[in-house]
CSV table of C-alpha atoms in Angstrom, one decimal:
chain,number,residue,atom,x,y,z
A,1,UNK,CA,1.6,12.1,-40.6
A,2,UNK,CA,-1.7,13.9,-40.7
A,3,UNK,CA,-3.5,13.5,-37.3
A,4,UNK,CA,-6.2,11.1,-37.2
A,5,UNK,CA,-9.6,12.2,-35.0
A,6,UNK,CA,-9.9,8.7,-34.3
A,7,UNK,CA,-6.6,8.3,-32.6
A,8,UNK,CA,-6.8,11.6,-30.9
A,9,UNK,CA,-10.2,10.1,-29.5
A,10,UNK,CA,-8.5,7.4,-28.1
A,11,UNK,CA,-5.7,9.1,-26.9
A,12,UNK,CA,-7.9,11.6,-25.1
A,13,UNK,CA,-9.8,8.5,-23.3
A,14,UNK,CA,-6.4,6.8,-22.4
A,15,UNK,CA,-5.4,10.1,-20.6
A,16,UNK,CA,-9.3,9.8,-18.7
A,17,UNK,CA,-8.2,6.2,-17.7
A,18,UNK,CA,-5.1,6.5,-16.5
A,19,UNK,CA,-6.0,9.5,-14.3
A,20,UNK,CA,-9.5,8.0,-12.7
A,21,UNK,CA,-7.1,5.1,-12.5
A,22,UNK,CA,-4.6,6.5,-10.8
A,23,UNK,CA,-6.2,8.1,-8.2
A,24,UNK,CA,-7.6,4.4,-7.3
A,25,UNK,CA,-4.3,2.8,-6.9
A,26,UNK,CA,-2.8,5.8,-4.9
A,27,UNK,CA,-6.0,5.1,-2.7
A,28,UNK,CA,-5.5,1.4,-1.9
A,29,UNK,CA,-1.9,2.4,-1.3
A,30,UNK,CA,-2.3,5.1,0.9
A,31,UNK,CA,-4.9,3.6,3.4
A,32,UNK,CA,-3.4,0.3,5.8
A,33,UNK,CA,-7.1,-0.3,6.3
A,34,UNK,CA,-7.5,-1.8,2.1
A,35,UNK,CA,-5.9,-4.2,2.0
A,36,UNK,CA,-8.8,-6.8,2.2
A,37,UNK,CA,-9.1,-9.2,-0.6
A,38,UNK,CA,-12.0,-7.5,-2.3
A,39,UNK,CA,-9.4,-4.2,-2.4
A,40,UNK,CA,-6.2,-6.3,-3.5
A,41,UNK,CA,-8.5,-7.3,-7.0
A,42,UNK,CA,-10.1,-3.7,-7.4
A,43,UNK,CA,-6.2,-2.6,-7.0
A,44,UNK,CA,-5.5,-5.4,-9.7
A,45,UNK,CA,-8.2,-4.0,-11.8
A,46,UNK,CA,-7.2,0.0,-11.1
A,47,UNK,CA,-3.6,-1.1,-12.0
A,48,UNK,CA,-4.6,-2.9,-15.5
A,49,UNK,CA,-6.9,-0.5,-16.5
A,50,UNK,CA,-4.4,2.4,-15.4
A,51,UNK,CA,-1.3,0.3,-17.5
A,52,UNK,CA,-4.3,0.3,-20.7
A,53,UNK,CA,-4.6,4.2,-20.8
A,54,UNK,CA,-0.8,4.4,-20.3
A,55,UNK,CA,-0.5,2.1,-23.7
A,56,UNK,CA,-3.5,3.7,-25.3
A,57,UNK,CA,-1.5,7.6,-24.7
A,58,UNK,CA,1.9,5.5,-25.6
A,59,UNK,CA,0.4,4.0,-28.9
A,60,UNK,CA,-0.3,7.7,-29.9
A,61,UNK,CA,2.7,9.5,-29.4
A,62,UNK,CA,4.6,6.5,-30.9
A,63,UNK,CA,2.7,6.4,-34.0
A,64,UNK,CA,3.1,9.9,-34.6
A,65,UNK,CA,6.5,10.8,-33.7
A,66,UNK,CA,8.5,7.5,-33.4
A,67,UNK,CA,7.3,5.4,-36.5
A,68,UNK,CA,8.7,2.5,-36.1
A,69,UNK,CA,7.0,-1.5,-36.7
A,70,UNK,CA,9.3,-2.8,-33.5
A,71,UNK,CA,7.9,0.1,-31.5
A,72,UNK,CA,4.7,-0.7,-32.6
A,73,UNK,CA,4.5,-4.5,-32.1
A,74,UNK,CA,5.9,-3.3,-28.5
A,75,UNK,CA,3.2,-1.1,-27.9
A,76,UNK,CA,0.2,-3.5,-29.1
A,77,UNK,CA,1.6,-6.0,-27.0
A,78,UNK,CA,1.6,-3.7,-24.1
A,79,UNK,CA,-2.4,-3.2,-24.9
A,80,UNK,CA,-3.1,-6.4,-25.3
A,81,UNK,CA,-1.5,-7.5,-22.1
A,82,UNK,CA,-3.2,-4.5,-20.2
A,83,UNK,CA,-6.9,-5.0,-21.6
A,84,UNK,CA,-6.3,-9.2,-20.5
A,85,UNK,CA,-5.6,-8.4,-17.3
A,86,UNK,CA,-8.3,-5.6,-16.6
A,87,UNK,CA,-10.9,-8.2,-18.1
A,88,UNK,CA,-9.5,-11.0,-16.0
A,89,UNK,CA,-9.2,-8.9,-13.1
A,90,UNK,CA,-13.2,-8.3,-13.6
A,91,UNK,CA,-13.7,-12.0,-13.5
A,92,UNK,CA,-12.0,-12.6,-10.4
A,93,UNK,CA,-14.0,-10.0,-9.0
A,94,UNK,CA,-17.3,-11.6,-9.9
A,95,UNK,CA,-15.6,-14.8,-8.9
A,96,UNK,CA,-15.0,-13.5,-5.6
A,97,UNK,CA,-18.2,-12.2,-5.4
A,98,UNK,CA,-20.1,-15.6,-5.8
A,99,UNK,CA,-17.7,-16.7,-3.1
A,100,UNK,CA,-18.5,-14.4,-0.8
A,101,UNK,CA,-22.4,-15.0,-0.7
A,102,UNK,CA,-21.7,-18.8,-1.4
A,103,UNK,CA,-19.2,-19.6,1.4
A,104,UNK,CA,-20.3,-16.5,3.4
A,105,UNK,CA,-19.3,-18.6,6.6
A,106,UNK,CA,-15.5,-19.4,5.2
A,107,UNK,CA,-15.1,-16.5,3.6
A,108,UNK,CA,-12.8,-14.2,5.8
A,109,UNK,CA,-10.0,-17.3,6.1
A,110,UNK,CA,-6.4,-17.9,4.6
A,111,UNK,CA,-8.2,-20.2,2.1
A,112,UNK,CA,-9.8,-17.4,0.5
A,113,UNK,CA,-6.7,-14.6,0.8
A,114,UNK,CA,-4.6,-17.9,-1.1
A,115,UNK,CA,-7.2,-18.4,-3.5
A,116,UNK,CA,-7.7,-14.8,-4.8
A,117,UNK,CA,-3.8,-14.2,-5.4
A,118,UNK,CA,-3.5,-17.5,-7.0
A,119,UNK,CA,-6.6,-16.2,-9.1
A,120,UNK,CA,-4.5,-13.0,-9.5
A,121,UNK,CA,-1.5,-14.5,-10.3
A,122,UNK,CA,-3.0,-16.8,-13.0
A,123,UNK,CA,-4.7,-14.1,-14.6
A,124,UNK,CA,-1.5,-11.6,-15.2
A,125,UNK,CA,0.6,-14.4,-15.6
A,126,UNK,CA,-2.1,-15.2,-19.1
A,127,UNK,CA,-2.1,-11.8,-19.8
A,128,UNK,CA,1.1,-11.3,-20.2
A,129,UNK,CA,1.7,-14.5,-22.2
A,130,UNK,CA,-1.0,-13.2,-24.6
A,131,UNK,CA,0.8,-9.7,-24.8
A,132,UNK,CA,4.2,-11.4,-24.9
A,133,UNK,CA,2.3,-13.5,-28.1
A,134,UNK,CA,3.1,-10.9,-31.0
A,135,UNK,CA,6.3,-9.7,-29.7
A,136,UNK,CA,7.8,-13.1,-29.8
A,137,UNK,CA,6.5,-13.5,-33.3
A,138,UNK,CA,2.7,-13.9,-33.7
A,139,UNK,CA,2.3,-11.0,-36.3
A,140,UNK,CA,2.0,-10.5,-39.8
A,141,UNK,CA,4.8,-7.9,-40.1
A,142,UNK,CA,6.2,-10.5,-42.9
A,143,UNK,CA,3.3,-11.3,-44.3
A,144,UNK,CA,0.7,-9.1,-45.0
A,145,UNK,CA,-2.0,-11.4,-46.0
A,146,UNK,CA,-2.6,-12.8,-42.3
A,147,UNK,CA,-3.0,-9.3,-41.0
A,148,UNK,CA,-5.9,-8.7,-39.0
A,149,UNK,CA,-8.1,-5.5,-37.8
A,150,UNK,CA,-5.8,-4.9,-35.8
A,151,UNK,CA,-2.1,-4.4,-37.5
A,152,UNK,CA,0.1,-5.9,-36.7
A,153,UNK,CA,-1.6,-8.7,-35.4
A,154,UNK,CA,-2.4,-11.9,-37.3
A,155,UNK,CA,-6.2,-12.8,-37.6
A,156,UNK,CA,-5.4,-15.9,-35.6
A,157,UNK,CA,-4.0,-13.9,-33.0
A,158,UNK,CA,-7.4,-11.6,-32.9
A,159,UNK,CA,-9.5,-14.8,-33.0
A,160,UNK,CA,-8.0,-16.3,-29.9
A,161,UNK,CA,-8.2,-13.2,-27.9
A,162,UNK,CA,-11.7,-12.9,-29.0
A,163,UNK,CA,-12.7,-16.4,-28.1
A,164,UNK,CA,-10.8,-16.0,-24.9
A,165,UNK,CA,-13.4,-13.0,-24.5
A,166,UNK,CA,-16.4,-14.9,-25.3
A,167,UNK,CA,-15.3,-17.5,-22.8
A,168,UNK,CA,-15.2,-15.1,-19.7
A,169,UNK,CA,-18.2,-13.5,-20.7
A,170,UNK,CA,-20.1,-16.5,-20.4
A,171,UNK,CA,-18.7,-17.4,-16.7
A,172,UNK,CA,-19.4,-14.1,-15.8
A,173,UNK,CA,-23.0,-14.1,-17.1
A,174,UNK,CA,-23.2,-17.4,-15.7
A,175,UNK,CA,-21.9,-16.3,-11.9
A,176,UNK,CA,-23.8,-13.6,-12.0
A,177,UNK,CA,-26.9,-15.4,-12.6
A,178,UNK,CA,-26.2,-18.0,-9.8
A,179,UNK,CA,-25.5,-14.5,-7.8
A,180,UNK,CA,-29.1,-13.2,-8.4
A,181,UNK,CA,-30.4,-17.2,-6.9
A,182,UNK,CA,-28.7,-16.5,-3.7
A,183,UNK,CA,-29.9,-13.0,-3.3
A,184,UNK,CA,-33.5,-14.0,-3.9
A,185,UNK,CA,-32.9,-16.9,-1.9
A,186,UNK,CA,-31.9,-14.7,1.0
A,187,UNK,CA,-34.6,-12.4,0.7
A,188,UNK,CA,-37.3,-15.4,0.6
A,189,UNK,CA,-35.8,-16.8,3.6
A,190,UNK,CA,-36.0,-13.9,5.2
A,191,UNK,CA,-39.9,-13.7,3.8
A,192,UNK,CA,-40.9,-16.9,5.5
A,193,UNK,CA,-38.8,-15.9,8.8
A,194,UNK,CA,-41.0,-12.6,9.3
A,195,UNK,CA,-43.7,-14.1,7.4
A,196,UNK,CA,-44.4,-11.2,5.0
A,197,UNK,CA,-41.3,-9.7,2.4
A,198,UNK,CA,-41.1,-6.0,4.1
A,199,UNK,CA,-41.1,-3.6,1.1
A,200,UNK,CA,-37.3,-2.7,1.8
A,201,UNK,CA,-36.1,-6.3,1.3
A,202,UNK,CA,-38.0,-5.9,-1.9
A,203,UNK,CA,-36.4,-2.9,-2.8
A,204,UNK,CA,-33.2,-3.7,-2.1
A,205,UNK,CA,-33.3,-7.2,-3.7
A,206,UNK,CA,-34.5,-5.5,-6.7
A,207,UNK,CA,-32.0,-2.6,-6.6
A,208,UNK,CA,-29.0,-5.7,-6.1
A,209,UNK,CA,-30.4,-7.2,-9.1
A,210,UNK,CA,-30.4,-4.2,-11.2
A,211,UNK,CA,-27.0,-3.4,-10.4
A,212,UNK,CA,-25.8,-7.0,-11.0
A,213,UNK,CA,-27.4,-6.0,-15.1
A,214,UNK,CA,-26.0,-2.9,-15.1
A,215,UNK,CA,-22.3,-4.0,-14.5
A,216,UNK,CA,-22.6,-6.9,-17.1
A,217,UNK,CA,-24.4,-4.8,-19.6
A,218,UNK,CA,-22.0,-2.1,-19.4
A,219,UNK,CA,-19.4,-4.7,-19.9
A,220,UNK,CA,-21.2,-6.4,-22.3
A,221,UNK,CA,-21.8,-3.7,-24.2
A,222,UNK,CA,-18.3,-2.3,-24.4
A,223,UNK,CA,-16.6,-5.6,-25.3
A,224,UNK,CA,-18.6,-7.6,-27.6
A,225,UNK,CA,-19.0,-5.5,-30.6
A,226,UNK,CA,-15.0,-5.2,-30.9
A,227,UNK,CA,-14.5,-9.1,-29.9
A,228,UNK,CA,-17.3,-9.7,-32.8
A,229,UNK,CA,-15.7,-7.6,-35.2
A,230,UNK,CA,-12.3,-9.0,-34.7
A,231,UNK,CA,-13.9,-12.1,-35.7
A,232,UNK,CA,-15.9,-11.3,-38.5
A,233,UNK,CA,-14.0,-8.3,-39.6
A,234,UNK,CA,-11.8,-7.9,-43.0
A,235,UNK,CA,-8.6,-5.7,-42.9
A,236,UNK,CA,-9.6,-4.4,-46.0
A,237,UNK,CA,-12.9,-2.6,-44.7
A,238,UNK,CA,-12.4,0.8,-43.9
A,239,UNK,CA,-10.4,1.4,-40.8
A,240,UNK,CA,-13.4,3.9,-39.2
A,241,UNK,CA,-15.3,0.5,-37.9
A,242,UNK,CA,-12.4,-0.8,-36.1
A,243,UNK,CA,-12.0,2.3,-34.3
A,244,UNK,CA,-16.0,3.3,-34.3
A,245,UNK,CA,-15.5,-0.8,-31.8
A,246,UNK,CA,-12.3,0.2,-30.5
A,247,UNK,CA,-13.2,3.1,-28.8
A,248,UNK,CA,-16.5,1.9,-26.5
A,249,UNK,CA,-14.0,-1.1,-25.8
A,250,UNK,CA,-11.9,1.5,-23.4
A,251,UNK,CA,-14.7,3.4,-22.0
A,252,UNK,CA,-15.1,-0.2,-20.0
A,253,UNK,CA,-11.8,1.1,-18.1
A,254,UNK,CA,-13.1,4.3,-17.7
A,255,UNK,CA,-16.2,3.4,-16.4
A,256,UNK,CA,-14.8,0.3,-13.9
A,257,UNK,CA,-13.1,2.9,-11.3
A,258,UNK,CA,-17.2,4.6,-11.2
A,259,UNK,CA,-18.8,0.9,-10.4
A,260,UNK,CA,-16.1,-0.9,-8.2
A,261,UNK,CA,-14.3,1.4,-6.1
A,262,UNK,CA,-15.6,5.2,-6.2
A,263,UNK,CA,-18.8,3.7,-5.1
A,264,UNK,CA,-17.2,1.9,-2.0
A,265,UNK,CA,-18.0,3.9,1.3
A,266,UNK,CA,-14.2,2.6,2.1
A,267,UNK,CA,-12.7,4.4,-0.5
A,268,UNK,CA,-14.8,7.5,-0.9
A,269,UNK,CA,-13.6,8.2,3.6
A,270,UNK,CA,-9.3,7.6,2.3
A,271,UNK,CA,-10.2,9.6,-0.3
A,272,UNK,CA,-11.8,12.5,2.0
A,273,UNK,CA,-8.4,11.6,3.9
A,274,UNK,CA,-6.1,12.0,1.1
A,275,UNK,CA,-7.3,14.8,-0.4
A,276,UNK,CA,-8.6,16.6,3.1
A,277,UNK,CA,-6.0,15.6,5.1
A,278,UNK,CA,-8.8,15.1,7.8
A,279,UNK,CA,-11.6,12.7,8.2
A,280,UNK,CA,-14.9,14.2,8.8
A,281,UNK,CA,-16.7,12.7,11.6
A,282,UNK,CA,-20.0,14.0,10.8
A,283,UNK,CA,-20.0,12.3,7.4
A,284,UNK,CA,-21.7,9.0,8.1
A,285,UNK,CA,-20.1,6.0,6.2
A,286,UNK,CA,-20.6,2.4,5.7
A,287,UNK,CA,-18.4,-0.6,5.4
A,288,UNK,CA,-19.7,-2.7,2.6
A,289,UNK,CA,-18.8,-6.3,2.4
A,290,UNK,CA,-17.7,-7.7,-1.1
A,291,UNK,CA,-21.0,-9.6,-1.5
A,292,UNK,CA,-22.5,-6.1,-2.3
A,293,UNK,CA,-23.0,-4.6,-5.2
């Protein structure tokens, strides 16, 4: 078959993700001191997005050297499981975000450690039901006319996925609005405590705020064009728009390692360890707490 930019696009970006990826769950691993809840779901996020560029790099060589429908309706299940649980694992985070300024008090007990693997456990358990979905025999490999975008899947396949989408996207926006209450609750309590907002309370509300849009635009903006093409989308239209929404879709995963754990002070020290095989002590760092952002 003659090679398609497009897929060696994708390709390329799957071999990005799984190795910023990898070097995230090797981290958590290697360091005793993660193993906090906020590091367990940015190790369940590291480990989705890693298993995506694995299936993105997979879906390539399969589709030019092993051309095969089974292998295919394997390998589209594999992404669709992947991509679920890297989007779920961004909701728990967010969820356990809101907990953590919320129930600031409670939040280092059991309650919270059994809440966030039960959140875990829900969400891979989902995701792999909606990758397991075509394999058992949601596609249109015998019927053509219910094809979708996304071959082989059926449009009714693509439109629950989508929906599912849509759905998380709106509890995120909507925690992460109830997020930005609390912190400018804070910082007016604060206010009327010293009696005057200091200008670094301002600055750092606002920064916390600005960071709070960035993260959801950025996953806004990779998501939703895919999710609303999927929907409105015709597998007859040229093939270039699926992949022209397609491919910002995985630069999500290749941007999450950048925003949740390269940016942690915890991670950047193993990581100095790891690769040093020394910690510095004249590098300065700082424990964050999962409310930050």
């Amino acid at each position: 078959a003659v090679l398609n930019p497009w897929d060696v696009m994708l390709c390329v970006s799957g071999t990005a993700i799984a190795c910023e990826n990898a070097l995230v769950v090797a981290i958590i691993c290697y360091s005793p001191a993660l193993r906090t809840p906020m590091f367990v779901l940015v190790g369940s996020l590291a480990t989705a997005d890693l298993l995506a560029g694995l299936g993105l790099i997979l879906n390539f060589v399969f589709q030019y050297v092993i051309r095969s429908e089974t292998v295919s309706l394997l390998t589209v299940g594999f992404l669709v499981a992947s991509f679920a649980a890297s989007v779920s694992s961004l909701l728990a985070i967010t969820v356990d975000r809101y907990l953590s300024l919320y129930n600031a008090l409670t939040y280092y007990s059991e309650r919270t450690v059994l809440c966030i693997h039960t959140m875990l456990a829900g969400a891979w358990g989902v995701s792999l039901c909606l990758g397991l979905l075509p394999v058992l025999g949601w596609n249109c490999l015998h019927d053509r006319t219910t094809c979708s975008i996304v071959r082989p899947l059926t449009k009714s396949n693509v439109t629950l996925l989508s929906a599912s989408f849509f759905l998380i996207f709106l509890v995120m926006l909507h925690l992460y609005i109830e997020i930005c209450k609390i912190v400018c609750r804070h910082a007016h309590q604060i206010a009327l405590q010293q009696h005057f907002l200091t200008a670094s309370h301002y600055v750092a509300t606002k920064k916390g705020v600005s960071t709070l849009a960035i993260i959801l635009g950025t996953f806004g903006a990779s998501w939703l064009p895919f999710a609303i093409y999927c929907v409105v989308g015709n597998p007859d239209y040229p093939s270039v728009y699926t992949y022209a929404t397609l491919l910002p879709a995985t630069y999500n995963s290749m941007i999450n390692p950048i925003i949740y754990a390269y940016r942690n002070q915890e991670i950047q020290r193993s990581m100095w360890v790891l690769f040093c095989g020394c910690f510095q002590a004249k590098v300065s760092f700082r424990s964050r707490s999962p409310s930050d952002v």
